[in-house]
Short mmCIF file of C-alpha atoms in Angstrom, two decimals:
data_model
loop_
_atom_site.label_atom_id
_atom_site.label_comp_id
_atom_site.label_asym_id
_atom_site.label_seq_id
_atom_site.Cartn_x
_atom_site.Cartn_y
_atom_site.Cartn_z
CA MET L 155 68.90 -109.67 -68.92
CA LEU L 156 65.60 -110.40 -70.33
CA VAL L 157 61.98 -109.18 -68.91
CA ALA L 158 59.18 -111.76 -68.56
CA THR L 159 55.60 -112.05 -67.46
CA VAL L 160 53.49 -115.11 -66.94
CA GLN L 161 49.78 -115.73 -68.00
CA ARG L 162 48.25 -117.99 -65.49
CA CYS L 163 45.07 -119.80 -65.49
CA PRO L 164 42.27 -117.39 -64.07
CA VAL L 165 40.79 -120.43 -61.99
CA PHE L 166 42.95 -121.81 -59.07
CA GLY L 167 44.42 -125.11 -59.64
CA GLY L 168 43.72 -124.72 -63.45
CA LYS L 169 46.27 -125.73 -65.95
CA VAL L 170 47.30 -124.97 -69.84
CA ALA L 171 45.27 -127.42 -72.01
CA SER L 172 46.91 -125.93 -75.30
CA PHE L 173 48.19 -122.54 -76.30
CA ASP L 174 49.06 -120.73 -79.69
CA ALA L 175 52.23 -118.23 -79.40
CA THR L 176 52.00 -117.17 -83.07
CA LYS L 177 50.66 -113.61 -82.52
CA ALA L 178 52.71 -113.20 -79.35
CA LYS L 179 55.93 -114.05 -81.03
CA ALA L 180 55.03 -111.33 -83.66
CA VAL L 181 55.21 -108.64 -81.20
CA LYS L 182 58.37 -106.48 -81.63
CA GLY L 183 60.98 -107.22 -78.75
CA VAL L 184 59.30 -110.80 -77.74
CA ARG L 185 62.08 -113.39 -77.67
CA HIS L 186 60.53 -116.52 -76.26
CA VAL L 187 57.06 -118.15 -75.40
CA VAL L 188 57.56 -121.10 -73.22
CA GLN L 189 55.26 -123.13 -70.85
CA ILE L 190 56.24 -123.29 -67.20
CA SER L 191 54.59 -124.84 -64.27
CA SER L 192 52.45 -121.78 -63.37
CA GLY L 193 51.24 -121.11 -66.99
CA VAL L 194 52.76 -119.60 -70.24
CA VAL L 195 55.53 -117.22 -69.97
CA VAL L 196 56.54 -114.29 -72.48
CA VAL L 197 59.92 -113.34 -72.30
CA ALA L 198 61.22 -109.98 -74.20
CA ASP L 199 63.53 -107.23 -74.42
CA SER L 200 61.34 -105.08 -72.04
CA TYR L 201 58.31 -105.30 -69.80
CA TRP L 202 56.13 -103.53 -72.37
CA ALA L 203 56.84 -106.00 -75.00
CA ALA L 204 56.39 -108.92 -72.80
CA LYS L 205 53.12 -107.46 -71.67
CA LYS L 206 51.75 -107.01 -75.22
CA GLY L 207 53.01 -110.47 -76.22
CA ARG L 208 51.12 -112.05 -73.33
CA GLU L 209 47.88 -110.17 -74.55
CA ALA L 210 48.48 -111.76 -77.94
CA LEU L 211 48.64 -115.12 -76.49
CA ARG L 212 45.64 -117.61 -77.18
CA ILE L 213 45.34 -120.20 -74.53
CA THR L 214 42.89 -122.86 -73.81
CA TRP L 215 42.68 -123.59 -70.17
CA ASP L 216 41.83 -126.72 -68.22
CA GLU L 217 40.06 -124.96 -65.21
CA GLY L 218 39.96 -128.04 -62.96
CA PRO L 219 37.71 -128.59 -60.26
CA ASN L 220 37.30 -125.00 -58.92
CA GLY L 221 35.75 -123.66 -62.05
CA GLN L 222 32.31 -122.98 -60.48
CA GLN L 223 33.57 -122.16 -56.97
CA SER L 224 31.91 -118.89 -55.43
CA SER L 225 32.05 -116.94 -52.24
CA ALA L 226 28.13 -117.68 -51.68
CA ALA L 227 29.07 -121.58 -51.94
CA ILE L 228 31.96 -121.29 -49.57
CA THR L 229 29.92 -119.42 -47.11
CA GLN L 230 27.13 -122.18 -47.38
CA LEU L 231 29.57 -124.88 -46.89
CA TYR L 232 31.18 -123.25 -43.93
CA ALA L 233 27.78 -122.72 -42.33
CA GLU L 234 26.52 -126.52 -42.89
CA THR L 235 29.97 -127.77 -41.79
CA ALA L 236 29.69 -125.71 -38.44
CA LYS L 237 26.48 -127.49 -37.37
CA GLN L 238 28.53 -130.38 -36.31
CA PRO L 239 31.39 -130.55 -33.72
CA GLY L 240 35.10 -130.64 -34.75
CA PRO L 241 38.63 -131.14 -33.39
CA VAL L 242 39.32 -129.52 -29.90
CA ALA L 243 42.07 -127.02 -29.87
CA ARG L 244 41.45 -126.03 -26.21
CA LYS L 245 39.33 -127.43 -23.40
CA GLU L 246 38.77 -126.27 -19.86
CA ALA L 247 36.22 -128.18 -17.78
CA ASP L 248 32.81 -128.57 -19.44
CA ALA L 249 31.59 -125.54 -21.59
CA GLU L 250 28.73 -127.64 -23.25
CA SER L 251 26.97 -128.77 -19.96
CA THR L 252 27.37 -125.25 -18.48
CA LEU L 253 25.85 -123.70 -21.53
CA ALA L 254 22.94 -126.34 -21.56
CA ALA L 255 22.03 -125.58 -17.99
CA ALA L 256 22.57 -121.64 -18.34
CA ALA L 257 19.74 -119.19 -17.91
CA LYS L 258 21.30 -116.53 -19.81
CA LYS L 259 23.15 -117.22 -23.08
CA VAL L 260 24.64 -114.96 -25.74
CA GLU L 261 25.21 -116.51 -29.27
CA ALA L 262 26.59 -115.15 -32.44
CA VAL L 263 28.14 -115.91 -35.73
CA TYR L 264 31.15 -113.98 -37.08
CA GLU L 265 32.69 -114.09 -40.71
CA VAL L 266 35.71 -112.79 -42.00
CA PRO L 267 36.63 -112.89 -45.85
CA PHE L 268 39.70 -113.81 -47.86
CA LEU L 269 42.13 -110.77 -47.89
CA ALA L 270 44.84 -109.99 -50.33
CA HIS L 271 48.29 -108.66 -48.98
CA ALA L 272 48.12 -105.74 -51.63
CA THR L 273 51.82 -104.78 -51.31
CA MET L 274 52.70 -101.44 -52.89
CA GLU L 275 55.32 -103.45 -55.11
CA PRO L 276 53.88 -106.36 -56.79
CA MET L 277 55.69 -109.71 -57.06
CA ASN L 278 59.13 -109.77 -58.97
CA CYS L 279 62.14 -111.81 -58.94
CA THR L 280 65.40 -112.11 -61.32
CA ALA L 281 67.14 -115.41 -61.74
CA HIS L 282 70.28 -116.43 -63.83
CA VAL L 283 70.48 -120.07 -64.18
CA ARG L 284 74.11 -120.87 -65.42
CA LYS L 285 75.86 -124.22 -66.34
CA ASN L 286 76.78 -125.02 -62.71
CA ASP L 287 75.15 -122.56 -60.61
CA CYS L 288 72.10 -120.25 -60.10
CA GLU L 289 71.78 -116.80 -58.76
CA ILE L 290 68.66 -115.17 -57.47
CA TRP L 291 67.90 -111.41 -56.83
CA VAL L 292 64.76 -111.04 -54.82
CA GLY L 293 62.95 -109.30 -52.01
CA THR L 294 61.89 -112.32 -49.82
CA GLN L 295 60.74 -113.08 -46.42
CA ASN L 296 62.16 -116.25 -46.65
CA GLN L 297 65.78 -116.84 -47.97
CA THR L 298 66.00 -120.44 -47.03
CA ALA L 299 63.01 -121.59 -49.00
CA THR L 300 64.25 -119.17 -51.96
CA GLN L 301 67.54 -121.28 -51.94
CA ASP L 302 65.59 -124.67 -51.68
CA THR L 303 63.59 -123.65 -54.70
CA GLY L 304 66.30 -122.59 -56.80
CA ALA L 305 68.04 -126.12 -55.98
CA ARG L 306 64.69 -128.07 -56.63
CA ILE L 307 64.34 -126.55 -60.03
CA THR L 308 67.78 -126.64 -61.30
CA GLY L 309 69.05 -129.82 -59.51
CA PHE L 310 71.97 -128.02 -58.44
CA PRO L 311 73.37 -128.64 -54.54
CA LEU L 312 72.29 -125.74 -52.22
CA GLU L 313 75.83 -124.30 -52.21
CA ALA L 314 75.43 -123.61 -55.88
CA VAL L 315 72.45 -121.42 -55.43
CA LYS L 316 73.14 -117.72 -54.28
CA VAL L 317 70.49 -115.43 -52.98
CA ASN L 318 70.80 -112.00 -53.13
CA THR L 319 68.18 -110.23 -50.74
CA MET L 320 66.83 -106.96 -52.00
CA MET L 321 64.48 -104.43 -50.65
CA LEU L 322 61.09 -105.81 -51.01
CA GLY L 323 58.41 -103.09 -51.36
CA GLY L 324 56.09 -104.59 -48.73
CA GLY L 325 55.71 -108.20 -47.72
CA PHE L 326 53.11 -108.71 -44.89
CA GLY L 327 53.54 -112.60 -45.52
CA ARG L 328 53.23 -112.61 -49.26
CA ARG L 329 56.95 -112.59 -49.86
CA GLY L 330 57.34 -115.52 -47.89
CA GLN L 331 55.66 -117.62 -50.74
CA GLN L 332 57.72 -119.10 -53.69
CA ASP L 333 55.66 -119.08 -56.64
CA PHE L 334 57.29 -115.93 -58.10
CA VAL L 335 60.70 -117.17 -57.42
CA ALA L 336 59.84 -120.47 -59.16
CA ASP L 337 58.62 -118.34 -62.26
CA ALA L 338 61.90 -116.65 -62.50
CA VAL L 339 64.28 -119.84 -61.89
CA GLU L 340 62.05 -122.03 -64.27
CA THR L 341 62.07 -119.21 -67.01
CA SER L 342 65.73 -118.53 -66.81
CA LYS L 343 66.51 -122.25 -67.21
CA ALA L 344 64.14 -122.62 -70.00
CA VAL L 345 65.63 -119.82 -72.07
CA ASN L 346 69.35 -119.90 -70.94
CA ALA L 347 69.41 -116.37 -69.92
CA PRO L 348 69.21 -114.10 -67.03
CA VAL L 349 65.40 -113.05 -66.66
CA LYS L 350 63.45 -110.72 -64.52
CA VAL L 351 59.90 -111.91 -63.83
CA ILE L 352 57.45 -108.91 -63.11
CA TRP L 353 53.84 -109.51 -61.80
CA SER L 354 51.32 -106.74 -62.46
CA ARG L 355 49.10 -105.59 -59.73
CA GLU L 356 46.19 -107.63 -61.30
CA ASP L 357 48.38 -110.90 -61.32
CA ASP L 358 49.17 -110.12 -57.49
CA MET L 359 45.55 -109.52 -56.51
CA GLN L 360 44.19 -112.46 -58.35
CA HIS L 361 46.80 -115.16 -58.10
CA GLY L 362 47.99 -114.63 -54.42
CA PHE L 363 47.84 -116.73 -51.05
CA TYR L 364 45.12 -115.01 -49.16
CA ARG L 365 44.30 -114.49 -45.54
CA PRO L 366 41.61 -117.29 -44.92
CA ALA L 367 38.04 -116.57 -44.86
CA THR L 368 36.38 -118.12 -41.68
CA TYR L 369 32.98 -118.91 -40.35
CA ASN L 370 32.74 -118.74 -36.51
CA VAL L 371 30.06 -120.04 -34.09
CA LEU L 372 30.37 -118.29 -30.68
CA ARG L 373 28.14 -119.11 -27.48
CA ALA L 374 28.77 -117.99 -24.01
CA ALA L 375 26.95 -118.37 -20.72
CA LEU L 376 26.50 -115.60 -17.90
CA ASP L 377 25.62 -115.93 -14.19
CA GLU L 378 23.25 -113.79 -12.52
CA ARG L 379 26.08 -111.22 -11.67
CA GLY L 380 26.98 -111.00 -15.41
CA THR L 381 29.92 -112.93 -15.17
CA PRO L 382 30.80 -115.27 -17.89
CA THR L 383 30.74 -119.03 -16.98
CA ALA L 384 31.26 -120.80 -20.31
CA TRP L 385 32.80 -119.84 -23.77
CA ALA L 386 32.45 -122.08 -26.89
CA HIS L 387 34.05 -121.10 -30.19
CA ARG L 388 33.85 -123.20 -33.47
CA ILE L 389 36.00 -122.02 -36.27
CA VAL L 390 35.42 -123.40 -39.84
CA GLY L 391 37.94 -122.42 -42.57
CA PRO L 392 40.87 -123.54 -44.65
CA SER L 393 44.39 -124.11 -43.38
CA ILE L 394 47.64 -122.40 -43.59
CA SER L 395 49.67 -125.49 -42.50
CA ALA L 396 48.01 -127.88 -44.91
CA GLU L 397 48.55 -125.29 -47.69
CA ARG L 398 52.35 -125.83 -47.00
CA GLY L 399 51.76 -129.43 -47.05
CA GLN L 400 52.15 -129.87 -43.14
CA LYS L 401 50.37 -132.43 -41.26
CA LEU L 402 47.56 -131.13 -38.91
CA GLU L 403 48.23 -132.61 -35.49
CA ASN L 404 44.78 -133.97 -34.10
CA GLY L 405 43.21 -132.05 -36.78
CA ILE L 406 44.28 -128.62 -35.64
CA ASP L 407 46.27 -125.99 -37.56
CA PRO L 408 47.85 -123.77 -34.73
CA SER L 409 47.93 -120.82 -36.87
CA MET L 410 44.27 -120.97 -37.39
CA VAL L 411 43.46 -121.08 -33.57
CA GLU L 412 45.89 -118.40 -32.57
CA GLY L 413 43.97 -115.52 -30.90
CA ALA L 414 41.14 -117.96 -30.24
CA ALA L 415 42.41 -120.83 -28.30
CA ASN L 416 44.64 -118.64 -26.11
CA ILE L 417 42.19 -116.03 -25.14
CA PRO L 418 43.27 -114.47 -21.65
CA TYR L 419 40.00 -114.17 -19.90
CA ALA L 420 39.27 -116.07 -16.95
CA ILE L 421 36.24 -118.11 -17.95
CA PRO L 422 36.18 -121.54 -16.13
CA ASN L 423 34.51 -123.51 -18.71
CA LEU L 424 35.92 -123.00 -22.24
CA GLU L 425 36.25 -125.07 -25.58
CA VAL L 426 37.57 -124.13 -28.94
CA GLN L 427 37.45 -126.05 -31.96
CA TYR L 428 38.61 -126.00 -35.39
CA ILE L 429 37.21 -127.73 -38.66
CA TYR L 430 39.54 -127.57 -41.53
CA LYS L 431 37.77 -127.08 -45.05
CA ASN L 432 39.73 -126.85 -48.26
CA VAL L 433 37.74 -124.83 -50.81
CA GLY L 434 40.44 -124.48 -53.42
CA ILE L 435 41.53 -120.91 -52.66
CA PRO L 436 45.29 -120.63 -51.86
CA VAL L 437 45.88 -119.23 -48.47
CA GLY L 438 48.91 -118.02 -46.56
CA VAL L 439 50.08 -115.81 -43.61
CA TRP L 440 48.79 -112.26 -43.68
CA ARG L 441 50.12 -109.69 -41.18
CA SER L 442 49.68 -111.16 -37.61
CA VAL L 443 48.21 -114.43 -39.14
CA GLY L 444 45.47 -116.03 -37.03
CA ALA L 445 45.34 -113.22 -34.41
CA SER L 446 44.40 -110.79 -37.22
CA GLN L 447 40.92 -112.46 -37.68
CA ASN L 448 40.51 -114.23 -34.32
CA ALA L 449 41.06 -111.08 -32.13
CA PHE L 450 38.21 -109.42 -34.17
CA ILE L 451 36.02 -112.14 -33.55
CA THR L 452 36.85 -112.92 -29.78
CA GLU L 453 37.16 -109.26 -28.78
CA SER L 454 33.90 -108.28 -30.55
CA PHE L 455 32.23 -111.29 -28.72
CA ILE L 456 33.66 -110.39 -25.41
CA ASP L 457 32.08 -106.89 -26.01
CA GLU L 458 28.73 -108.44 -26.61
CA LEU L 459 29.07 -110.31 -23.28
CA ALA L 460 29.85 -106.86 -21.63
CA ALA L 461 26.72 -105.39 -23.16
CA ALA L 462 24.49 -108.31 -22.08
CA ALA L 463 25.79 -108.05 -18.51
CA GLY L 464 25.11 -104.42 -18.52
CA LYS L 465 28.93 -103.53 -17.83
CA ASP L 466 31.48 -101.26 -19.13
CA PRO L 467 33.52 -102.81 -21.95
CA PHE L 468 36.81 -101.80 -20.19
CA GLU L 469 36.04 -102.73 -16.77
CA PHE L 470 34.38 -106.00 -17.80
CA ARG L 471 37.58 -107.17 -19.57
CA ARG L 472 39.65 -106.01 -16.77
CA GLY L 473 37.69 -108.00 -14.32
CA LEU L 474 38.46 -111.18 -16.43
CA LEU L 475 42.22 -110.51 -16.77
CA THR L 476 43.21 -111.39 -13.23
CA LYS L 477 45.67 -114.25 -14.67
CA ALA L 478 46.79 -112.18 -17.69
CA LEU L 479 48.61 -109.26 -16.11
CA ARG L 480 50.45 -108.05 -19.29
CA HIS L 481 47.14 -107.99 -21.07
CA LYS L 482 45.66 -106.10 -18.16
CA GLY L 483 48.63 -103.67 -18.15
CA VAL L 484 48.14 -102.44 -21.77
CA LEU L 485 44.36 -102.52 -21.67
CA GLU L 486 44.60 -100.07 -18.58
CA LEU L 487 47.60 -97.83 -20.28
CA ALA L 488 45.34 -97.57 -23.51
CA ALA L 489 42.06 -96.71 -21.64
CA GLU L 490 43.92 -94.12 -19.49
CA LYS L 491 45.72 -92.50 -22.43
CA ALA L 492 42.44 -92.23 -24.37
CA GLY L 493 40.35 -90.89 -21.70
CA TRP L 494 38.13 -93.72 -21.20
CA GLY L 495 35.04 -92.74 -19.49
CA THR L 496 35.48 -89.12 -20.10
CA ALA L 497 33.03 -87.04 -22.34
CA LEU L 498 33.59 -86.85 -26.06
CA PRO L 499 32.55 -84.24 -28.55
CA PRO L 500 29.20 -84.89 -29.94
CA GLY L 501 28.96 -87.75 -32.44
CA ARG L 502 32.12 -89.30 -31.22
CA PHE L 503 32.37 -92.79 -29.80
CA ARG L 504 34.96 -95.06 -28.33
CA GLY L 505 35.60 -98.74 -28.58
CA ILE L 506 38.27 -101.06 -26.96
CA ALA L 507 40.21 -104.16 -27.58
CA VAL L 508 43.21 -106.17 -26.40
CA ALA L 509 45.25 -109.03 -28.07
CA PHE L 510 48.34 -110.90 -27.91
CA SER L 511 50.37 -111.81 -30.90
CA TYR L 512 54.13 -112.66 -31.68
CA ALA L 513 55.11 -112.54 -27.94
CA SER L 514 53.68 -109.03 -27.55
CA TYR L 515 50.60 -107.43 -25.92
CA ALA L 516 48.70 -104.62 -27.62
CA ALA L 517 45.60 -102.80 -26.65
CA GLU L 518 43.90 -100.02 -28.83
CA VAL L 519 40.98 -97.53 -28.32
CA ALA L 520 39.45 -96.23 -31.47
CA GLU L 521 37.38 -92.96 -31.52
CA ILE L 522 34.85 -92.74 -34.39
CA SER L 523 32.23 -90.79 -35.92
CA ILE L 524 29.49 -92.10 -38.31
CA ALA L 525 28.22 -90.01 -41.10
CA LYS L 526 24.60 -90.06 -42.39
CA ASP L 527 25.58 -92.30 -45.29
CA GLY L 528 27.05 -94.84 -42.86
CA LYS L 529 30.70 -94.06 -43.71
CA VAL L 530 32.70 -94.64 -40.59
CA ARG L 531 35.45 -92.18 -39.82
CA VAL L 532 38.31 -93.15 -37.37
CA HIS L 533 39.57 -90.07 -35.83
CA ARG L 534 41.98 -91.20 -33.36
CA VAL L 535 43.64 -94.70 -32.25
CA VAL L 536 45.43 -94.95 -28.98
CA CYS L 537 47.68 -97.89 -28.87
CA ALA L 538 49.46 -99.40 -25.82
CA ILE L 539 52.33 -101.89 -26.68
CA ASP L 540 53.99 -104.18 -24.12
CA CYS L 541 56.71 -105.82 -26.25
CA GLY L 542 59.09 -106.61 -23.61
CA LEU L 543 62.76 -105.33 -24.11
CA TYR L 544 63.11 -102.80 -26.82
CA VAL L 545 66.02 -100.82 -28.23
CA ASN L 546 64.55 -98.23 -30.52
CA PRO L 547 61.23 -96.71 -29.35
CA ASP L 548 60.96 -94.85 -32.82
CA GLN L 549 60.85 -98.20 -34.59
CA VAL L 550 58.28 -99.50 -32.18
CA VAL L 551 55.97 -96.48 -32.80
CA ALA L 552 56.49 -96.77 -36.61
CA GLN L 553 55.57 -100.16 -36.56
CA MET L 554 52.52 -99.71 -34.50
CA GLU L 555 51.39 -96.76 -36.93
CA GLY L 556 51.95 -99.13 -40.05
CA GLY L 557 50.06 -101.86 -38.37
CA ILE L 558 47.08 -99.61 -37.72
CA VAL L 559 46.91 -98.30 -41.13
CA TYR L 560 46.97 -102.01 -42.38
CA GLY L 561 44.27 -103.16 -39.94
CA LEU L 562 42.18 -100.37 -40.79
CA SER L 563 42.27 -100.64 -44.31
CA ALA L 564 41.01 -104.48 -43.99
CA ALA L 565 38.33 -103.55 -41.62
CA LEU L 566 37.01 -100.78 -43.68
CA TYR L 567 37.61 -102.06 -47.36
CA GLY L 568 39.21 -105.51 -47.38
CA ALA L 569 37.47 -108.36 -49.30
CA ILE L 570 38.42 -110.90 -51.83
CA THR L 571 35.50 -112.43 -53.43
CA ILE L 572 35.27 -115.53 -55.66
CA ASP L 573 32.74 -116.13 -58.63
CA LYS L 574 33.14 -119.03 -61.11
CA GLY L 575 36.57 -119.95 -59.51
CA ARG L 576 38.03 -116.39 -60.21
CA VAL L 577 39.02 -113.64 -57.94
CA GLN L 578 36.63 -110.60 -58.57
CA GLN L 579 39.08 -107.95 -57.36
CA SER L 580 42.04 -106.69 -59.39
CA ASN L 581 43.60 -103.32 -58.27
CA PHE L 582 43.05 -100.65 -55.86
CA HIS L 583 39.81 -99.37 -57.43
CA ASP L 584 38.07 -102.51 -56.28
CA TYR L 585 40.20 -103.34 -53.32
CA PRO L 586 40.81 -100.15 -51.61
CA VAL L 587 43.29 -99.31 -48.93
CA LEU L 588 43.44 -96.51 -46.59
CA ARG L 589 44.16 -93.03 -48.03
CA ILE L 590 46.04 -90.11 -46.51
CA ASN L 591 42.99 -88.04 -45.87
CA GLU L 592 41.41 -91.05 -43.89
CA MET L 593 44.30 -91.48 -41.68
CA PRO L 594 43.59 -91.17 -37.88
CA VAL L 595 45.58 -89.73 -35.42
CA VAL L 596 47.74 -92.36 -33.85
CA GLU L 597 49.20 -92.21 -30.31
CA VAL L 598 51.62 -95.09 -29.38
CA HIS L 599 52.33 -95.73 -25.68
CA ILE L 600 55.19 -98.19 -24.83
CA ALA L 601 54.75 -100.02 -21.55
CA PRO L 602 58.10 -100.46 -19.70
CA SER L 603 59.02 -104.00 -19.36
CA LYS L 604 62.13 -106.08 -18.65
CA ALA L 605 60.43 -109.27 -20.14
CA ALA L 606 62.10 -110.99 -23.42
CA ALA L 607 61.77 -109.06 -26.52
CA GLY L 608 58.64 -109.65 -28.60
CA GLY L 609 57.67 -108.70 -32.02
CA ILE L 610 56.44 -105.28 -33.23
CA GLY L 611 55.63 -105.96 -36.97
CA GLU L 612 52.34 -107.68 -36.37
CA PRO L 613 50.73 -106.80 -32.77
CA ALA L 614 48.96 -103.46 -33.80
CA VAL L 615 46.78 -105.11 -36.43
CA PRO L 616 44.68 -107.71 -34.40
CA PRO L 617 43.14 -105.07 -31.70
CA LEU L 618 42.29 -102.59 -34.37
CA ALA L 619 39.01 -104.03 -36.19
CA PRO L 620 37.42 -104.94 -32.88
CA ALA L 621 38.11 -101.69 -31.18
CA VAL L 622 36.43 -99.91 -34.33
CA ALA L 623 33.55 -102.46 -34.41
CA ASN L 624 32.98 -102.08 -30.68
CA ALA L 625 33.06 -98.24 -30.91
CA ILE L 626 30.52 -98.72 -33.88
CA PHE L 627 28.18 -100.59 -31.33
CA ALA L 628 28.63 -97.71 -28.86
CA ALA L 629 27.35 -95.47 -31.57
CA THR L 630 24.53 -97.18 -32.94
CA GLY L 631 23.83 -100.35 -30.89
CA LYS L 632 24.58 -102.38 -34.00
CA ARG L 633 27.02 -105.31 -34.17
CA ILE L 634 29.50 -105.88 -37.01
CA ARG L 635 29.90 -109.48 -37.19
CA LYS L 636 30.96 -109.50 -40.91
CA LEU L 637 33.95 -107.79 -42.46
CA PRO L 638 34.41 -105.45 -44.02
CA ILE L 639 32.34 -102.84 -42.39
CA ARG L 640 29.58 -101.89 -44.76
CA PRO L 641 28.20 -98.35 -44.56
CA GLU L 642 24.75 -99.40 -46.16
CA GLU L 643 24.18 -101.12 -42.95
CA LEU L 644 24.94 -98.01 -40.84
CA GLN L 645 22.91 -95.43 -42.70
CA SER L 646 20.74 -93.03 -40.78
CA SER L 647 17.71 -91.24 -42.14
#
């Protein structure tokens, strides 16, 4: 088996104009340098030789249409787009007329950034294309697509492509993609040998399929009792379905509106719109998909309505969940176990959120403090989960704990930014994840249920960011409407 690594264009959508492999081939251990669909691959006896050979390559790139793309330009495009109405994902009665006539309105703009998956093990795949068959060894979340990829590239029938599923070292949606599989199959076919393709951490961070960045305009009306009478939410962002080549039905990508179009609150006039904008940055599923960003947005905004109504955030939600009893059940369970309404030590504050994803219901209460430099410390997270029928409670607890770590990393630190078409982050030094010493105490309470089994890999993520953001409001009176949470905005003199 040989080992290979691929040099890709630093700009998404760019391609090789020309390359000179003379110096790369002079590196000891380098066997082949060939162009494949994703770039130029250096094939060697070892990863180190392949890496040094890749560094010696001389490539001229055609950067394509995205060479000047930037995060600032994307935000500006989103903001301009959001000024006009778009396709409707859900409509109940007449939100616009109710808002126009309302005496009390609340309005806000929420933004979330692109996010990388940041798996502990970067992408890798081994393939062996032989005369009449192909064998693939890979940690994958999508065996069917992997087999299809092997068949497409080799021209073999599906039954001639064997997929060996390996342990995957973290997936979170990233390992459902096929780019790293295609690298290995194309390379093996080109050099007529078994080849292991290894991505570096930097490759993975800068050439991924990211959680979509979105721009959200929200408006709501309250009556004289502080009860919401209208809710309007307009989402602008890219599309995971379109990225996969799927047609948007009536302009709607279901994955982009989950957690928004299906909010559980009994609000009589409600409208949710989604406007698709392709900005040239690859997007894909990221742990809990649309609910991961939309729960932050909707659960933060419902907290804003509670504050505007002068009501307790837990009681406000509870009063609006009359038709969503499983939401109500986990909300009450989390509040009870967290001691909602009881006194906290000085400098500690609580926030709460509830969300549905993957056929399960989760509520979380975050207990935080804020240092003078604005750094947020999450001390405790109480999670209530109703996942229907379950077999192994330890597995449920472990998945909730893992989801909370993942969600908290994103809330405190996660942001992929673009400049001149290039991802600015490259490794854990500038795309941090939660460290051991930052880990809160996590308490998980499983609601007894005889309902059909739901998922547990995803549902702990969506309520985490809003629970923390709502606790920050309780502490400071400041709303977090843009992630990640920025300490400089919370500094105290």
